[in-house]
Each structure stands twice: as structure tokens, then as C-alpha cells.
Short mmCIF file of C-alpha atoms and ligand atoms in Angstrom, two decimals:
data_model
loop_
_atom_site.label_atom_id
_atom_site.label_comp_id
_atom_site.label_asym_id
_atom_site.label_seq_id
_atom_site.Cartn_x
_atom_site.Cartn_y
_atom_site.Cartn_z
CA UNK R 1 -4.62 -49.04 3.02
CA UNK R 2 -5.45 -45.36 3.07
CA UNK R 3 -7.50 -43.60 0.46
CA UNK R 4 -6.26 -40.80 -1.79
CA UNK R 5 -8.58 -37.79 -1.78
CA UNK R 6 -8.88 -34.59 -3.75
CA UNK R 7 -11.06 -32.13 -1.84
CA UNK R 8 -12.12 -28.69 -2.94
CA UNK R 9 -12.64 -25.86 -0.48
CA UNK R 10 -14.77 -23.22 -2.18
CA UNK R 11 -14.42 -20.89 0.82
CA UNK R 12 -16.86 -17.92 0.60
CA UNK R 13 -17.33 -18.07 -3.16
CA UNK R 14 -20.28 -18.80 -5.48
CA UNK R 15 -23.94 -17.94 -5.12
CA UNK R 16 -26.30 -20.90 -4.78
CA UNK R 17 -26.97 -20.96 -8.52
CA UNK R 18 -23.31 -20.61 -9.45
CA UNK R 19 -22.33 -23.31 -6.98
CA UNK R 20 -24.89 -25.80 -8.29
CA UNK R 21 -23.67 -25.12 -11.84
CA UNK R 22 -20.06 -25.69 -10.75
CA UNK R 23 -20.96 -28.98 -9.06
CA UNK R 24 -22.96 -30.16 -12.07
CA UNK R 25 -20.13 -29.15 -14.40
CA UNK R 26 -17.68 -31.15 -12.31
CA UNK R 27 -19.90 -34.21 -12.36
CA UNK R 28 -20.29 -33.95 -16.14
CA UNK R 29 -16.53 -33.56 -16.64
CA UNK R 30 -15.80 -36.65 -14.52
CA UNK R 31 -18.50 -38.79 -16.07
CA UNK R 32 -16.40 -40.72 -18.56
CA UNK R 33 -13.17 -40.76 -16.62
CA UNK R 34 -11.85 -43.37 -14.28
CA UNK R 35 -10.17 -42.27 -11.13
CA UNK R 36 -9.31 -44.12 -7.97
CA UNK R 37 -9.33 -41.22 -5.49
CA UNK R 38 -12.19 -39.92 -3.39
CA UNK R 39 -13.55 -36.55 -4.53
CA UNK R 40 -15.06 -34.03 -2.14
CA UNK R 41 -16.37 -30.51 -2.56
CA UNK R 42 -16.41 -28.26 0.50
CA UNK R 43 -19.13 -25.71 -0.10
CA UNK R 44 -20.75 -22.90 1.85
CA UNK R 45 -23.65 -24.05 4.08
CA UNK R 46 -26.16 -22.50 1.67
CA UNK R 47 -25.37 -25.07 -1.03
CA UNK R 48 -25.32 -28.22 1.05
CA UNK R 49 -29.00 -29.16 1.08
CA UNK R 50 -29.43 -28.62 -2.67
CA UNK R 51 -26.43 -30.60 -3.85
CA UNK R 52 -27.78 -34.16 -3.43
CA UNK R 53 -30.59 -33.26 -5.86
CA UNK R 54 -28.17 -32.22 -8.62
CA UNK R 55 -25.13 -34.50 -8.24
CA UNK R 56 -24.50 -38.06 -7.15
CA UNK R 57 -22.97 -37.52 -3.72
CA UNK R 58 -21.67 -41.08 -3.72
CA UNK R 59 -19.29 -40.01 -6.51
CA UNK R 60 -18.66 -36.45 -5.38
CA UNK R 61 -18.98 -36.29 -1.61
CA UNK R 62 -19.94 -33.06 0.05
CA UNK R 63 -18.29 -31.26 2.97
CA UNK R 64 -19.31 -28.27 5.05
CA UNK R 65 -16.53 -25.79 5.81
CA UNK R 66 -17.42 -25.45 9.47
CA UNK R 67 -19.94 -26.45 12.12
CA UNK R 68 -20.89 -25.12 15.51
CA UNK R 69 -19.16 -26.03 18.75
CA UNK R 70 -22.57 -26.35 20.42
CA UNK R 71 -25.17 -29.02 19.95
CA UNK R 72 -28.28 -26.87 19.39
CA UNK R 73 -30.20 -23.93 20.82
CA UNK R 74 -29.88 -20.18 21.12
CA UNK R 75 -26.73 -19.60 19.04
CA UNK R 76 -27.89 -17.14 16.40
CA UNK R 77 -26.19 -17.60 13.05
CA UNK R 78 -24.62 -20.94 13.85
CA UNK R 79 -25.11 -24.25 12.01
CA UNK R 80 -24.87 -27.48 13.99
CA UNK R 81 -23.15 -30.71 13.03
CA UNK R 82 -26.56 -32.44 13.10
CA UNK R 83 -27.91 -29.91 10.58
CA UNK R 84 -24.92 -30.42 8.31
CA UNK R 85 -25.35 -34.18 8.49
CA UNK R 86 -29.08 -33.89 7.72
CA UNK R 87 -28.27 -32.39 4.29
CA UNK R 88 -26.44 -35.52 3.18
CA UNK R 89 -22.98 -34.04 3.70
CA UNK R 90 -20.40 -36.65 4.67
CA UNK R 91 -17.49 -34.45 5.75
CA UNK R 92 -16.79 -31.19 7.54
CA UNK R 93 -13.63 -29.10 7.22
CA UNK R 94 -12.48 -28.06 10.70
CA UNK R 95 -9.57 -25.99 11.93
CA UNK R 96 -8.88 -24.19 8.69
CA UNK R 97 -6.30 -21.46 9.30
CA UNK R 98 -8.79 -18.82 8.14
CA UNK R 99 -11.18 -19.90 10.90
CA UNK R 100 -8.37 -20.06 13.44
CA UNK R 101 -7.02 -16.61 12.61
CA UNK R 102 -10.08 -14.56 11.54
CA UNK R 103 -12.64 -16.14 13.86
CA UNK R 104 -10.42 -16.95 16.81
CA UNK R 105 -11.04 -20.69 16.86
CA UNK R 106 -8.98 -22.14 19.67
CA UNK R 107 -7.70 -25.67 20.24
CA UNK R 108 -10.53 -26.12 22.76
CA UNK R 109 -13.27 -24.91 20.38
CA UNK R 110 -11.91 -27.19 17.66
CA UNK R 111 -11.89 -30.10 20.08
CA UNK R 112 -15.61 -29.53 20.72
CA UNK R 113 -16.40 -29.15 17.03
CA UNK R 114 -14.54 -32.36 16.22
CA UNK R 115 -16.40 -34.27 18.94
CA UNK R 116 -19.78 -32.99 17.74
CA UNK R 117 -18.96 -33.71 14.10
CA UNK R 118 -18.03 -37.30 14.95
CA UNK R 119 -21.02 -37.73 17.25
CA UNK R 120 -23.26 -36.75 14.35
CA UNK R 121 -21.63 -39.08 11.84
CA UNK R 122 -19.57 -36.50 9.97
CA UNK R 123 -15.94 -37.13 9.05
CA UNK R 124 -13.77 -34.15 9.94
CA UNK R 125 -11.09 -32.92 7.53
CA UNK R 126 -8.90 -31.47 10.24
CA UNK R 127 -6.51 -28.72 9.09
CA UNK R 128 -3.17 -27.94 10.65
CA UNK R 129 -0.19 -25.88 9.56
CA UNK R 130 2.28 -23.19 10.55
CA UNK R 131 2.45 -19.48 9.67
CA UNK R 132 5.41 -17.97 7.80
CA UNK R 133 7.28 -16.75 10.90
CA UNK R 134 7.03 -20.21 12.44
CA UNK R 135 8.43 -21.83 9.27
CA UNK R 136 11.24 -19.27 9.19
CA UNK R 137 12.04 -20.11 12.80
CA UNK R 138 11.95 -23.83 11.87
CA UNK R 139 9.10 -24.37 14.34
CA UNK R 140 6.68 -26.11 11.93
CA UNK R 141 6.98 -29.48 13.62
CA UNK R 142 6.16 -28.20 17.08
CA UNK R 143 3.26 -26.16 15.70
CA UNK R 144 1.52 -29.09 14.01
CA UNK R 145 2.22 -31.32 17.03
CA UNK R 146 0.55 -28.80 19.36
CA UNK R 147 -2.42 -28.44 17.00
CA UNK R 148 -2.97 -32.20 16.95
CA UNK R 149 -2.42 -32.64 20.69
CA UNK R 150 -4.64 -29.66 21.52
CA UNK R 151 -7.70 -30.77 19.58
CA UNK R 152 -7.75 -34.33 18.26
CA UNK R 153 -5.23 -36.54 20.06
CA UNK R 154 -7.75 -36.80 22.90
CA UNK R 155 -9.91 -39.03 20.69
CA UNK R 156 -9.95 -42.80 21.05
CA UNK R 157 -8.28 -44.57 18.10
CA UNK R 158 -11.59 -45.70 16.64
CA UNK R 159 -12.80 -42.11 16.39
CA UNK R 160 -9.46 -40.66 15.27
CA UNK R 161 -9.49 -43.16 12.40
CA UNK R 162 -12.48 -41.32 10.90
CA UNK R 163 -10.44 -38.13 10.46
CA UNK R 164 -8.71 -36.88 7.36
CA UNK R 165 -5.76 -34.62 8.20
CA UNK R 166 -4.93 -31.67 5.94
CA UNK R 167 -1.51 -30.04 6.26
CA UNK R 168 -1.83 -26.50 5.00
CA UNK R 169 1.14 -24.19 5.56
CA UNK R 170 -0.54 -20.82 6.08
CA UNK R 171 2.14 -19.03 4.08
CA UNK R 172 1.18 -21.09 1.03
CA UNK R 173 -2.58 -20.50 1.15
CA UNK R 174 -3.76 -18.24 -1.66
CA UNK R 175 -0.27 -16.80 -2.05
CA UNK R 176 1.00 -18.72 -5.05
CA UNK R 177 3.84 -19.98 -2.83
CA UNK R 178 3.71 -23.74 -2.55
CA UNK R 179 5.69 -25.88 -0.16
CA UNK R 180 8.27 -27.76 -2.20
CA UNK R 181 7.52 -31.46 -2.56
CA UNK R 182 10.48 -32.12 -0.22
CA UNK R 183 9.17 -29.73 2.46
CA UNK R 184 5.67 -31.19 2.20
CA UNK R 185 6.82 -34.82 2.25
CA UNK R 186 9.07 -34.16 5.24
CA UNK R 187 6.31 -32.70 7.40
CA UNK R 188 3.68 -35.19 6.20
CA UNK R 189 6.02 -38.00 7.27
CA UNK R 190 6.48 -36.25 10.60
CA UNK R 191 2.70 -35.92 11.07
CA UNK R 192 2.30 -39.61 10.29
CA UNK R 193 5.01 -40.46 12.82
CA UNK R 194 3.12 -38.46 15.48
CA UNK R 195 -0.03 -40.43 14.69
CA UNK R 196 1.96 -43.68 14.88
CA UNK R 197 3.40 -42.70 18.28
CA UNK R 198 -0.07 -41.92 19.58
CA UNK R 199 -2.26 -44.56 17.90
CA UNK R 200 0.12 -47.13 16.44
CA UNK R 201 1.41 -47.88 12.96
CA UNK R 202 -1.80 -49.31 11.55
CA UNK R 203 -3.87 -46.21 12.33
CA UNK R 204 -1.06 -44.00 10.99
CA UNK R 205 -0.77 -46.01 7.78
CA UNK R 206 -4.51 -45.75 7.25
CA UNK R 207 -4.76 -41.99 7.83
CA UNK R 208 -5.17 -39.85 4.72
CA UNK R 209 -3.00 -36.73 4.95
CA UNK R 210 -3.77 -34.04 2.36
CA UNK R 211 -1.59 -31.13 1.30
CA UNK R 212 -3.17 -27.69 0.83
CA UNK R 213 -1.75 -24.33 -0.21
CA UNK R 214 -1.57 -23.04 -3.79
CA UNK R 215 -1.85 -26.54 -5.17
CA UNK R 216 -2.60 -26.40 -8.89
CA UNK R 217 -2.52 -28.44 -12.08
CA UNK R 218 1.17 -27.66 -12.59
CA UNK R 219 2.55 -28.57 -9.17
CA UNK R 220 0.05 -31.27 -8.09
CA UNK R 221 1.83 -34.29 -9.54
CA UNK R 222 5.18 -33.38 -7.97
CA UNK R 223 3.47 -33.25 -4.58
CA UNK R 224 1.28 -36.34 -4.94
CA UNK R 225 4.06 -38.72 -5.97
CA UNK R 226 5.44 -38.52 -2.45
CA UNK R 227 4.62 -41.50 -0.23
CA UNK R 228 3.05 -39.52 2.63
CA UNK R 229 1.02 -37.05 0.54
CA UNK R 230 -2.36 -38.64 -0.10
CA UNK R 231 -4.01 -35.90 -2.11
CA UNK R 232 -4.90 -32.25 -1.77
CA UNK R 233 -7.22 -29.72 -0.20
CA UNK R 234 -7.66 -27.24 -3.00
CA UNK R 235 -8.86 -23.65 -2.67
CA UNK R 236 -8.71 -21.36 -5.70
CA UNK R 237 -8.21 -24.14 -8.24
CA UNK R 238 -11.38 -25.90 -7.07
CA UNK R 239 -13.52 -23.05 -8.40
CA UNK R 240 -12.95 -23.94 -12.06
CA UNK R 241 -13.95 -27.35 -13.36
CA UNK R 242 -10.97 -27.77 -15.68
CA UNK R 243 -8.42 -26.80 -13.03
CA UNK R 244 -9.96 -29.12 -10.44
CA UNK R 245 -10.22 -32.00 -12.91
CA UNK R 246 -6.57 -31.53 -13.87
CA UNK R 247 -5.62 -31.94 -10.20
CA UNK R 248 -7.79 -35.07 -9.96
CA UNK R 249 -6.02 -36.39 -13.08
CA UNK R 250 -2.67 -35.70 -11.40
CA UNK R 251 -3.44 -38.25 -8.67
CA UNK R 252 -5.40 -40.64 -10.88
P1 13P B 1 -5.47 -22.20 -2.15
O1 13P B 1 -5.45 -23.48 -2.93
O2 13P B 1 -6.33 -21.15 -2.79
O3 13P B 1 -4.10 -21.73 -1.79
O4 13P B 1 -6.21 -22.54 -0.75
C1 13P B 1 -5.82 -23.65 -0.04
C2 13P B 1 -6.77 -23.83 1.07
O5 13P B 1 -6.83 -23.02 1.99
C3 13P B 1 -7.66 -25.00 1.03
O6 13P B 1 -8.32 -25.17 2.23
#
């Protein structure tokens, strides 16, 4: 059966020193607790190589927030999937709405990034979700369907099975507006049905689908009790140990 996961996305926050302190603080806070979910921190590239020396990455797995759509070579400023993997990172967040909207990442680019991540042994946390106008026009289902079909439904089932899907309604990211548990459950169930149509029920049942967007200690439990919500991708609340731990406690 699928795994519950709480993943933090630090975005462009924390210097190297601050980030290592945050990671160590998280490990210390979790030390005497029992929890059944997977825990991941998605850090800037700068932190990745230093983290395995300060935390046990078997207990707190590490994710990059991006990787290049090219294998290697003359691409100044880019970081390849192979480089990410060589740090000990296990995951890579791909398709975040901030990358799609601010950096123009297209379905095609994300398809390439996903293929390279998988080729290099990274597990993509693939983000999908609609903007406010699309939700208001009741187009959220067609938006997430197109995002999946455009970038990851080309994968064979064996490769798709390595993905974690994160549904993040763009209107809920960093806004304090959260999808209601009913809205989130409804679209998570729809996403799972799309996966079932494409890859069959077993793959769909085994796919972890995270919710992201202003998830916090107060609203986490109400979201996570739903059958198709398998944890969260947490932005702002992952930057403080106590807030992140409270969300981990909410899923248990
Ligand atoms: P917030 O939790 O800050 O809304 O961010 C969510 C997010 O974008 C995680 O990837």
C-alpha cells in the first residue's frame, strides 16, 4: 500500500548555515517520536551535499527543488540530475507552479526533467495544480489532466510508479487560503482515477498524492484524514521545526 509522506519545500530560504541548523533541529525534535510517514526536506541546491554529514538521510530524506533538463555540458548555472543524485539526495521536486510560472517551464521541459531524474535514480515529486481563474471556471480537473498527460503519462508503469504526485492549487500557495478538505479530497480522488485509467488500479492505489498550499498545524489533520490525501508538501510551515513537526504529528 502507498506511503504517507510529509515533505518540506524550503524554496529560496535559509543560508547554508541556517539550513543545516534547521535540518539538525528537525532531526533532534523527531528523535524520540514514532511516526509512520516518510519525511523529506526539499532544500536549495547549496545545502544538498552538506546534509548527509549532519543528519541521517535514511530518516529525513533529502530532495532538490529542481534539476536541469539537459544531461551535462555547457549550460551555465544549471545543476544536473546526476549531480543532485551524487549528493545523496533521493528526491527532486519537479513542476512546481513557481517554476512553471516564473521560469517558463513547459510540459515538454518537465517531461525531459522527469526522464533525467528517473534515469539518474531520483524520485520525482511531480507538482500539478490549477490557478485561481481556472478553479473559478471549474476547470481544475482538465488542468491537472493536461499537466499529467503533457509530462508524465508518457512513462512506462514501472517508471511512473517511482513518482510522488503533489496537488498544489496555485491559489492556495503562500496565500493563507487552503483548499477545503472536500475540495482537496475530490480532486485527489480524480487524480487517482486518472492514474487508474492510465496504469491500472494497483499503480493508482500505490501512488502517494500529497496536498500542498497553506497547509499548517491547524488544518493538516482535516486534510490528511481523507482517503486520497497521503500527506503534504509544505512551504512556509517547513521553515520552523515546531510547525513542521506539528504537521508530521497530524499524520502520525
Ligand atoms: P505554502 O505551504 O507556503 O503555501 O507553500 C506550498 C508549496 O508551494 C509547497 O511546495
